[in-house]
XYZ file of C-alpha atoms in Angstrom:
81
model
C -6.210 27.108 -43.908
C -5.708 29.769 -45.542
C -4.472 33.681 -45.027
C -5.193 36.172 -47.515
C -2.752 39.181 -46.285
C -4.765 42.422 -48.677
C -2.827 43.545 -51.747
C -2.222 46.651 -49.693
C -0.072 45.686 -46.821
C 2.126 43.862 -49.086
C 2.360 47.110 -51.506
C 3.253 48.833 -47.972
C 5.835 45.806 -47.011
C 8.098 46.004 -50.419
C 7.942 42.230 -49.800
C 7.152 39.730 -52.195
C 5.057 36.701 -50.696
C 7.884 34.592 -50.984
C 9.973 37.345 -48.825
C 6.817 37.871 -46.245
C 6.282 33.839 -45.736
C 9.912 33.873 -44.737
C 9.235 36.712 -42.578
C 6.594 35.313 -40.686
C 8.332 31.979 -40.760
C 11.650 33.634 -39.092
C 9.325 35.075 -36.761
C 7.418 32.497 -35.578
C 10.809 30.709 -34.969
C 12.990 33.291 -33.435
C 9.323 33.546 -30.872
C 9.748 29.574 -30.662
C 6.247 28.525 -31.607
C 7.742 26.280 -34.417
C 11.245 24.520 -34.399
C 13.990 24.818 -36.280
C 13.143 21.098 -38.384
C 9.408 22.437 -38.781
C 10.801 26.140 -39.967
C 13.331 25.172 -42.731
C 10.343 22.524 -43.874
C 7.984 24.949 -43.981
C 10.596 27.148 -46.142
C 11.502 24.128 -48.452
C 14.817 24.133 -47.619
C 17.677 22.715 -46.082
C 18.665 23.012 -41.789
C 21.344 24.250 -42.517
C 20.437 27.115 -45.141
C 17.758 27.850 -42.752
C 20.033 28.260 -39.685
C 22.521 30.584 -41.787
C 19.726 32.502 -42.801
C 19.210 33.018 -38.414
C 22.840 33.781 -38.522
C 22.916 36.418 -40.962
C 20.109 37.690 -38.984
C 21.253 37.651 -35.977
C 19.177 35.066 -34.480
C 20.064 32.331 -31.547
C 19.500 28.780 -32.301
C 17.464 27.945 -29.527
C 19.515 24.671 -27.838
C 19.270 23.492 -24.489
C 20.005 21.006 -22.282
C 18.222 18.340 -23.029
C 18.225 18.591 -26.712
C 21.445 17.881 -26.218
C 21.938 15.306 -24.331
C 19.390 14.032 -26.972
C 21.701 14.467 -29.852
C 23.995 12.706 -27.300
C 22.602 9.510 -27.192
C 22.104 9.643 -30.563
C 25.417 10.002 -31.667
C 26.351 7.151 -29.321
C 23.952 4.277 -30.449
C 25.368 5.166 -33.960
C 28.666 4.868 -32.265
C 29.128 7.860 -34.121
C 30.452 9.312 -30.161
């Protein structure tokens, strides 16, 4: 699916296409509509770079107990913990 954004909106926002895409993805992440991995994938950047962008914007990373337990399990399976 493609989304056509009128030129008027682009001009009014003062953003480039890439900047507008970044803003949309940040908003979707902040509203918990997409994951950190999906957001970084859509932007074509590594997760640590997306996390840095979140930090610059003061946006918290969604990380709950279940995700923490999953990470601990993964680290133990690799004998890293």
